[in-house]
XYZ file of C-alpha atoms in Angstrom:
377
model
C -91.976 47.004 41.946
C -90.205 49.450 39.633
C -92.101 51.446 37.033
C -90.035 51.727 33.888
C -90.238 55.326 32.033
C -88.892 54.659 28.011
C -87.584 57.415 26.143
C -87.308 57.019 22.660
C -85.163 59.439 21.662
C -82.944 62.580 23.403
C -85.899 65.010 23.839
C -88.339 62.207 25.748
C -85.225 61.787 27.975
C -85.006 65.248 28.735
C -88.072 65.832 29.290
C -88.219 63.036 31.311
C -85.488 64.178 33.604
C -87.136 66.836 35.450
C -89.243 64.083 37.042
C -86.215 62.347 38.162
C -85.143 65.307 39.705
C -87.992 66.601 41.611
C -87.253 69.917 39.533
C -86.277 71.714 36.648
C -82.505 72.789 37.758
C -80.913 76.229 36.812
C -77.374 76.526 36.621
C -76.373 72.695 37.238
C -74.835 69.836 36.222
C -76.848 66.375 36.136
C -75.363 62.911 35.891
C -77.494 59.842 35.055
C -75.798 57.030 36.290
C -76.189 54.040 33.651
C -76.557 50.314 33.797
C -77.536 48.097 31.356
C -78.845 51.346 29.630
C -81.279 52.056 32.672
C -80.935 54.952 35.253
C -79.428 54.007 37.992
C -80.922 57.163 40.253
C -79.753 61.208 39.286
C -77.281 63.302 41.131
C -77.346 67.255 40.618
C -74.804 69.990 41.523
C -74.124 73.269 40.824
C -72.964 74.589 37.858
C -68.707 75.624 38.651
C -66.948 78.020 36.599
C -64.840 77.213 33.806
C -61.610 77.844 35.937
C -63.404 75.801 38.451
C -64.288 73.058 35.833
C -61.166 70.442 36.184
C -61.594 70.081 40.211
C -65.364 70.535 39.660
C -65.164 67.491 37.635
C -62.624 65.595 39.711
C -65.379 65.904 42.622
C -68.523 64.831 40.471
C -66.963 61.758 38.382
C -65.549 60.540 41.569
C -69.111 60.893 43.219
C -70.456 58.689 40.096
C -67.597 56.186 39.812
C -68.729 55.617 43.796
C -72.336 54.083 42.451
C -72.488 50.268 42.768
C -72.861 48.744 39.490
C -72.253 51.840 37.297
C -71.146 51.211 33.563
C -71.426 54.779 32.134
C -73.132 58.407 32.398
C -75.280 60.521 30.715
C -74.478 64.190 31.366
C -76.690 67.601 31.403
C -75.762 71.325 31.934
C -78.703 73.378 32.427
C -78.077 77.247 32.203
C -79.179 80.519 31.775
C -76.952 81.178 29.090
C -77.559 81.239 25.306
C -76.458 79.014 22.495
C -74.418 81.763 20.952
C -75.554 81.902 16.753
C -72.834 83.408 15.143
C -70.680 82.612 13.333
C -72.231 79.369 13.677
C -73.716 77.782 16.859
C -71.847 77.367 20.307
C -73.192 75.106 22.945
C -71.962 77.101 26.349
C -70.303 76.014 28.944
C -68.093 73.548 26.690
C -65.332 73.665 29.361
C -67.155 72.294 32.239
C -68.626 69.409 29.549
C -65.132 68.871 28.307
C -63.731 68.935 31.317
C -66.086 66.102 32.803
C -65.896 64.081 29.771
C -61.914 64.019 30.327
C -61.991 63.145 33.816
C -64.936 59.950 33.111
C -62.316 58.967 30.535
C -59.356 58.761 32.775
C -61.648 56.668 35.266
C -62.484 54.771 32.666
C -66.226 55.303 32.969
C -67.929 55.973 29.001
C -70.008 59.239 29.095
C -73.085 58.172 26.510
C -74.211 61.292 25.705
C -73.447 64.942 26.929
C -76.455 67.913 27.057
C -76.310 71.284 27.319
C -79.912 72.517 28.118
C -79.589 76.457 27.675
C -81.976 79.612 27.830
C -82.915 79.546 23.969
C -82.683 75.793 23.263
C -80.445 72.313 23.690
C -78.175 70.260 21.964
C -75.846 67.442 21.533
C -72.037 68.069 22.862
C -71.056 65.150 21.574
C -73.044 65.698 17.837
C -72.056 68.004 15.280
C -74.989 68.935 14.011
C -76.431 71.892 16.017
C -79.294 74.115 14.248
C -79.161 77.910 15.145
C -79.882 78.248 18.766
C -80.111 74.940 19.329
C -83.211 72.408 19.421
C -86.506 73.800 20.692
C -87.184 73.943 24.157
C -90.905 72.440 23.858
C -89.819 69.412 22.750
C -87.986 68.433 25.888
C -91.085 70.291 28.514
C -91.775 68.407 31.530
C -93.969 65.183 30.259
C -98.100 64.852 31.077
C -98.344 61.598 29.978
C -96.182 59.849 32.807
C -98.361 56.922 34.628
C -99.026 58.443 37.855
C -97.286 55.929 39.964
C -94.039 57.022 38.359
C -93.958 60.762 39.441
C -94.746 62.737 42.328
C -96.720 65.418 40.796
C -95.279 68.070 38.348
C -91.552 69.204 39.003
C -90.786 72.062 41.071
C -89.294 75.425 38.985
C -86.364 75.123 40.209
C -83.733 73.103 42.801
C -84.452 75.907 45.561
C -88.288 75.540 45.595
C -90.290 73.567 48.463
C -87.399 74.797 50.917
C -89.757 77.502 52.152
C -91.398 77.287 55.529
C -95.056 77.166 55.341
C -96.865 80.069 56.709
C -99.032 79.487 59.292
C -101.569 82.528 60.484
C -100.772 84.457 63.671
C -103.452 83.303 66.261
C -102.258 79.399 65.463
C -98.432 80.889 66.031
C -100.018 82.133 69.369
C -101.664 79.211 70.269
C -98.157 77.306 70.153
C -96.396 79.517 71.727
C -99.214 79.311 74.611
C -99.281 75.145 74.629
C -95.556 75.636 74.924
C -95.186 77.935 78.275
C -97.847 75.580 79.636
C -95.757 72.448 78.496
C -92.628 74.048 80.041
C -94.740 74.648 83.772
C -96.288 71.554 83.711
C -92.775 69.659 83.282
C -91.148 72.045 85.796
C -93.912 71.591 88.702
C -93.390 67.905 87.469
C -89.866 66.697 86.478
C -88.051 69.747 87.905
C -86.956 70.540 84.205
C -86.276 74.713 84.369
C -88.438 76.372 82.008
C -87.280 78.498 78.811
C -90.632 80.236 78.649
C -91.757 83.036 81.209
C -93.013 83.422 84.345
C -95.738 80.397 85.382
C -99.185 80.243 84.637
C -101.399 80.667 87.883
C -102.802 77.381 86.927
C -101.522 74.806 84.489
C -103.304 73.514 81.721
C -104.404 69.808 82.288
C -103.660 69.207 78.471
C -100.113 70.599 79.532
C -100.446 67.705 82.337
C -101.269 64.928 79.786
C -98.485 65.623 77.418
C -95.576 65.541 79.522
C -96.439 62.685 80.594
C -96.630 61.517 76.665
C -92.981 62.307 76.813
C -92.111 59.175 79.174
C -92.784 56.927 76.249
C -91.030 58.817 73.208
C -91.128 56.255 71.078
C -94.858 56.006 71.309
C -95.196 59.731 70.536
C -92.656 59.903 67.975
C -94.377 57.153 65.970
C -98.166 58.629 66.613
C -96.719 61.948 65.170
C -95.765 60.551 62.123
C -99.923 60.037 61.336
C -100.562 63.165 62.442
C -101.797 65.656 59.812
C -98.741 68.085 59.383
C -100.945 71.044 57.973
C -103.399 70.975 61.285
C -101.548 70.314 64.262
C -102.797 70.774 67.474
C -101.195 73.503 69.470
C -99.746 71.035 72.007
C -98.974 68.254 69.443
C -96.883 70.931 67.618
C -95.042 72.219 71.282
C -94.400 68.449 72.342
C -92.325 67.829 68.605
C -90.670 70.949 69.236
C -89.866 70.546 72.458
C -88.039 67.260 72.087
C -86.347 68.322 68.987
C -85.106 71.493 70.536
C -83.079 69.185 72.780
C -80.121 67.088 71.108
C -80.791 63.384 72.696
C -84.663 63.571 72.498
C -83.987 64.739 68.679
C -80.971 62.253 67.877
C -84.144 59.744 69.013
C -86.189 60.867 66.722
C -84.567 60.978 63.651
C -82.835 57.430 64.445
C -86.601 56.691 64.633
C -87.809 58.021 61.511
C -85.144 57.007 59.669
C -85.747 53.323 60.861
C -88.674 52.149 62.946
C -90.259 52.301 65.953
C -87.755 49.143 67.613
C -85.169 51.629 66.243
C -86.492 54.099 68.504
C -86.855 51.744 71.545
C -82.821 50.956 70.676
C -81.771 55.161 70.350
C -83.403 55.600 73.285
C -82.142 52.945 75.576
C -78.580 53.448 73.987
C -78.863 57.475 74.829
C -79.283 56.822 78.842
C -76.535 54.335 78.133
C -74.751 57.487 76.783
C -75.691 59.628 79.789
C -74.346 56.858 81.893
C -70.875 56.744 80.092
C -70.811 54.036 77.783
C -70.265 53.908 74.722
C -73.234 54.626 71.667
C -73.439 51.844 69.630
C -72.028 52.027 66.151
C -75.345 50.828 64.478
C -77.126 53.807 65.543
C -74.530 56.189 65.132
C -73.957 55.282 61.621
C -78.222 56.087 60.669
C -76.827 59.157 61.735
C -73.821 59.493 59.350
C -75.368 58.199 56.669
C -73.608 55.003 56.638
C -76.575 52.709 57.376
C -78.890 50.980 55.709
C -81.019 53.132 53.217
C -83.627 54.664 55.501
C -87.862 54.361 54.623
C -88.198 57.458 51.721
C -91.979 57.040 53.167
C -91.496 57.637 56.597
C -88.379 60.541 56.483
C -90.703 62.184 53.683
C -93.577 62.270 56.435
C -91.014 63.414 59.079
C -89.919 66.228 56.966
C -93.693 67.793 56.513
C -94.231 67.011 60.344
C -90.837 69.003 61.373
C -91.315 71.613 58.513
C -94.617 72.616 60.093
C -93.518 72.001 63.666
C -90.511 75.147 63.014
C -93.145 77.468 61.215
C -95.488 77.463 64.691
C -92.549 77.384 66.994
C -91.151 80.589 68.291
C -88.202 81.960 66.246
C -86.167 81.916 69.257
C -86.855 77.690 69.652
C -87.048 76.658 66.197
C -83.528 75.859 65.555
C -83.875 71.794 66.796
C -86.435 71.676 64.431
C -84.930 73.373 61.720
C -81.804 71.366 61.911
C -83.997 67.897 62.027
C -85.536 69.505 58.434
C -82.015 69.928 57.221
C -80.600 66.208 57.965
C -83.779 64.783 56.627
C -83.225 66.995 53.231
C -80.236 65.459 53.247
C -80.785 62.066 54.140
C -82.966 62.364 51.484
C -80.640 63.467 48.806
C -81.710 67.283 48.481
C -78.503 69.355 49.684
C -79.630 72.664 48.193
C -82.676 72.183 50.410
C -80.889 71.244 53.465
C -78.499 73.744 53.171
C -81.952 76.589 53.174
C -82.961 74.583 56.319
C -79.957 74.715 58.131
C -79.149 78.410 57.344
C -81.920 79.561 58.749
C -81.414 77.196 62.144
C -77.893 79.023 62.217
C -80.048 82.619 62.149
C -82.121 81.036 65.238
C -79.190 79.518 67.225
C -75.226 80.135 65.767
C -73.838 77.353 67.865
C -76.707 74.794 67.036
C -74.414 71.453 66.878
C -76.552 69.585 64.153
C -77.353 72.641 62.223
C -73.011 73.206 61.775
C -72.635 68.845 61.174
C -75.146 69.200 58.170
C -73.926 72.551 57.017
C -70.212 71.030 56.782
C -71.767 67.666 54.992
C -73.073 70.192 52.118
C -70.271 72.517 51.786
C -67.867 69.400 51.214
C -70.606 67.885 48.945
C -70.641 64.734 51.190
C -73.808 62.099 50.375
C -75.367 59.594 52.359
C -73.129 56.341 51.797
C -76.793 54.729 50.959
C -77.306 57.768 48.334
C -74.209 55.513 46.142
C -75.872 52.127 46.629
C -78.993 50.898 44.270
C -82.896 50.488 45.833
């Protein structure tokens, strides 16, 4: 069941907005997609230039008009600029506004109202009456009063934040590193599978033992990891992730997985022998990975995300790339380019030739979304 937010006037909905959005954005354009004078979701990019501003436009009303059962937009620039005073006030950025508002109207979508949410204060486009710098900023902070079940916490600062790695200490970096060489001898003595790590312990860790042979039923694991506390992971829990997302079939499994279920998983991995075998992969499963499937569980990628965010701060730098990658398609699976983009940038430092770390680097520098990310909950 929804839970409906009212604003009674522009300032509640501004300050409403940042909730919407996860974060307070800097140097962007937001478009509320309206229907029946509800939200219809949010959609952020970044700020263009004003000789940018006509094909920057072209690219984001075309992204709206793409929204099942839109009827019109609201739209916001944030930016760092000022609302100039003299000789009387200036909203900035008018081009980019003007130039948006002229492309909705030759799509024949309405813009309802037009923001421009600057350093010193905010204002109306579309209204004429502008006071000297604007309206007050504290009238449009982020809200307090929001039932709980309608946010996720207070906003972020900005649309960068949360893309940082955590930071675990050295000895539990160790410890990884460790329950990885084991991992690697134990499934060399017992699969044949030629080790990326060193030379071979003397003697192999029984725990080393047990979890390769977790890894004949991936499913299984996959799905136990997803309960697994992301901010305490056992050294070998952490090595077994990153081991099977360092390697592109075991991770394709995965994230088919936590995108849909665990009969999902069953289905990737039967299909991926298939693949290995010659035939063909089957469309269905392909397209989770596209984004052309059905919307995915927010819940479960969410909980993937923390899992494979911690999983590439304990792996070694040199084998964190699979798991950096996974971060990146989940970010933007989920909707949060600017994130994936941090994700897969830093897979790309790890490994330059990482195939899913170039697919979802190309999906954000053509500003391609999820079909599902144009489709209503």
């Amino acid at each position: 069941m929804s839970t409906i937010v009212r604003a009674a006037d522009a300032a509640q909905f501004l300050s409403v907005l940042p909730h919407l959005l996860g974060c307070t954005p800097r140097d962007s354009v937001v478009v509320v997609p309206l229907s029946q004078g509800r939200t219809l979701g949010v959609m952020r990019v970044d700020l263009p230039s004003e000789t940018a501003a006509a094909g920057a436009a072209a690219s984001i009303i075309g992204m709206a008009c793409r929204i099942v059962d839109v009827e019109a937009v609201m739209l916001v620039v944030y930016t760092d600029a000022e609302i100039s005073t003299e000789p009387s006030p200036v909203l900035p950025h008018r081009a980019v506004i003007d130039a948006l508002r002229t492309r909705a109207d030759e799509c024949g979508l309405p813009v309802a109202e037009a923001f421009v949410v600057a350093a010193n204060g905010w204002g109306s486009a579309l209204s004429d009456r502008l006071p000297p710098g604007g309206h007050a900023l504290e009238r449009i902070a982020p809200r307090e009063d929001l039932p709980p079940e309608a946010v996720d916490g207070p906003p972020a600062v900005d649309q960068a934040a949360g893309a940082q790695l955590p930071l675990p200490g050295a000895a539990r970096r160790r410890a990884v590193a460790q329950a990885l060489r084991s991992l690697d001898a134990a499934l060399e003595t017992i699969c044949g599978i030629p080790r990326m790590s060193g030379s071979a312990p003397v003697r192999i860790d029984p725990a080393a033992l047990q979890a390769a042979c977790a890894l004949d039923d991936l499913p299984a694991l996959f799905e136990r990891a997803l309960s697994w506390n992301p901010d305490d992971l056992a050294p070998m829990d952490a090595a077994s992730i990153g081991w099977c997302l360092a390697r592109a079939g075991l991770r394709d499994v995965a994230l088919v997985q936590w995108a849909t279920d665990v009969d999902g998983g069953d289905a990737a991995m039967e299909a991926q022998r298939r693949w290995e075998d010659g035939e063909l992969y089957p469309s269905d499963l392909a397209e989770v990975m596209w984004g052309d499937g059905p919307r995915p569980d927010a819940t479960r990628l969410d909980a993937a995300l923390r899992l494979a965010r911690n999983v590439a701060a304990l792996m070694p730098k040199k084998r964190r790339a699979g798991a950096l990658a996974v971060c990146g398609w989940i970010a933007w699976a989920r909707g949060r380019s600017t994130h994936a983009d941090a994700y897969v940038r830093q897979a790309l430092h790890a490994d330059p030739r990482h195939g899913l770390a170039e697919i979802v680097g190309s999906f954000v520098a053509a500003g391609h979304l999820p079909d599902w990310a144009f489709r209503a909950r």
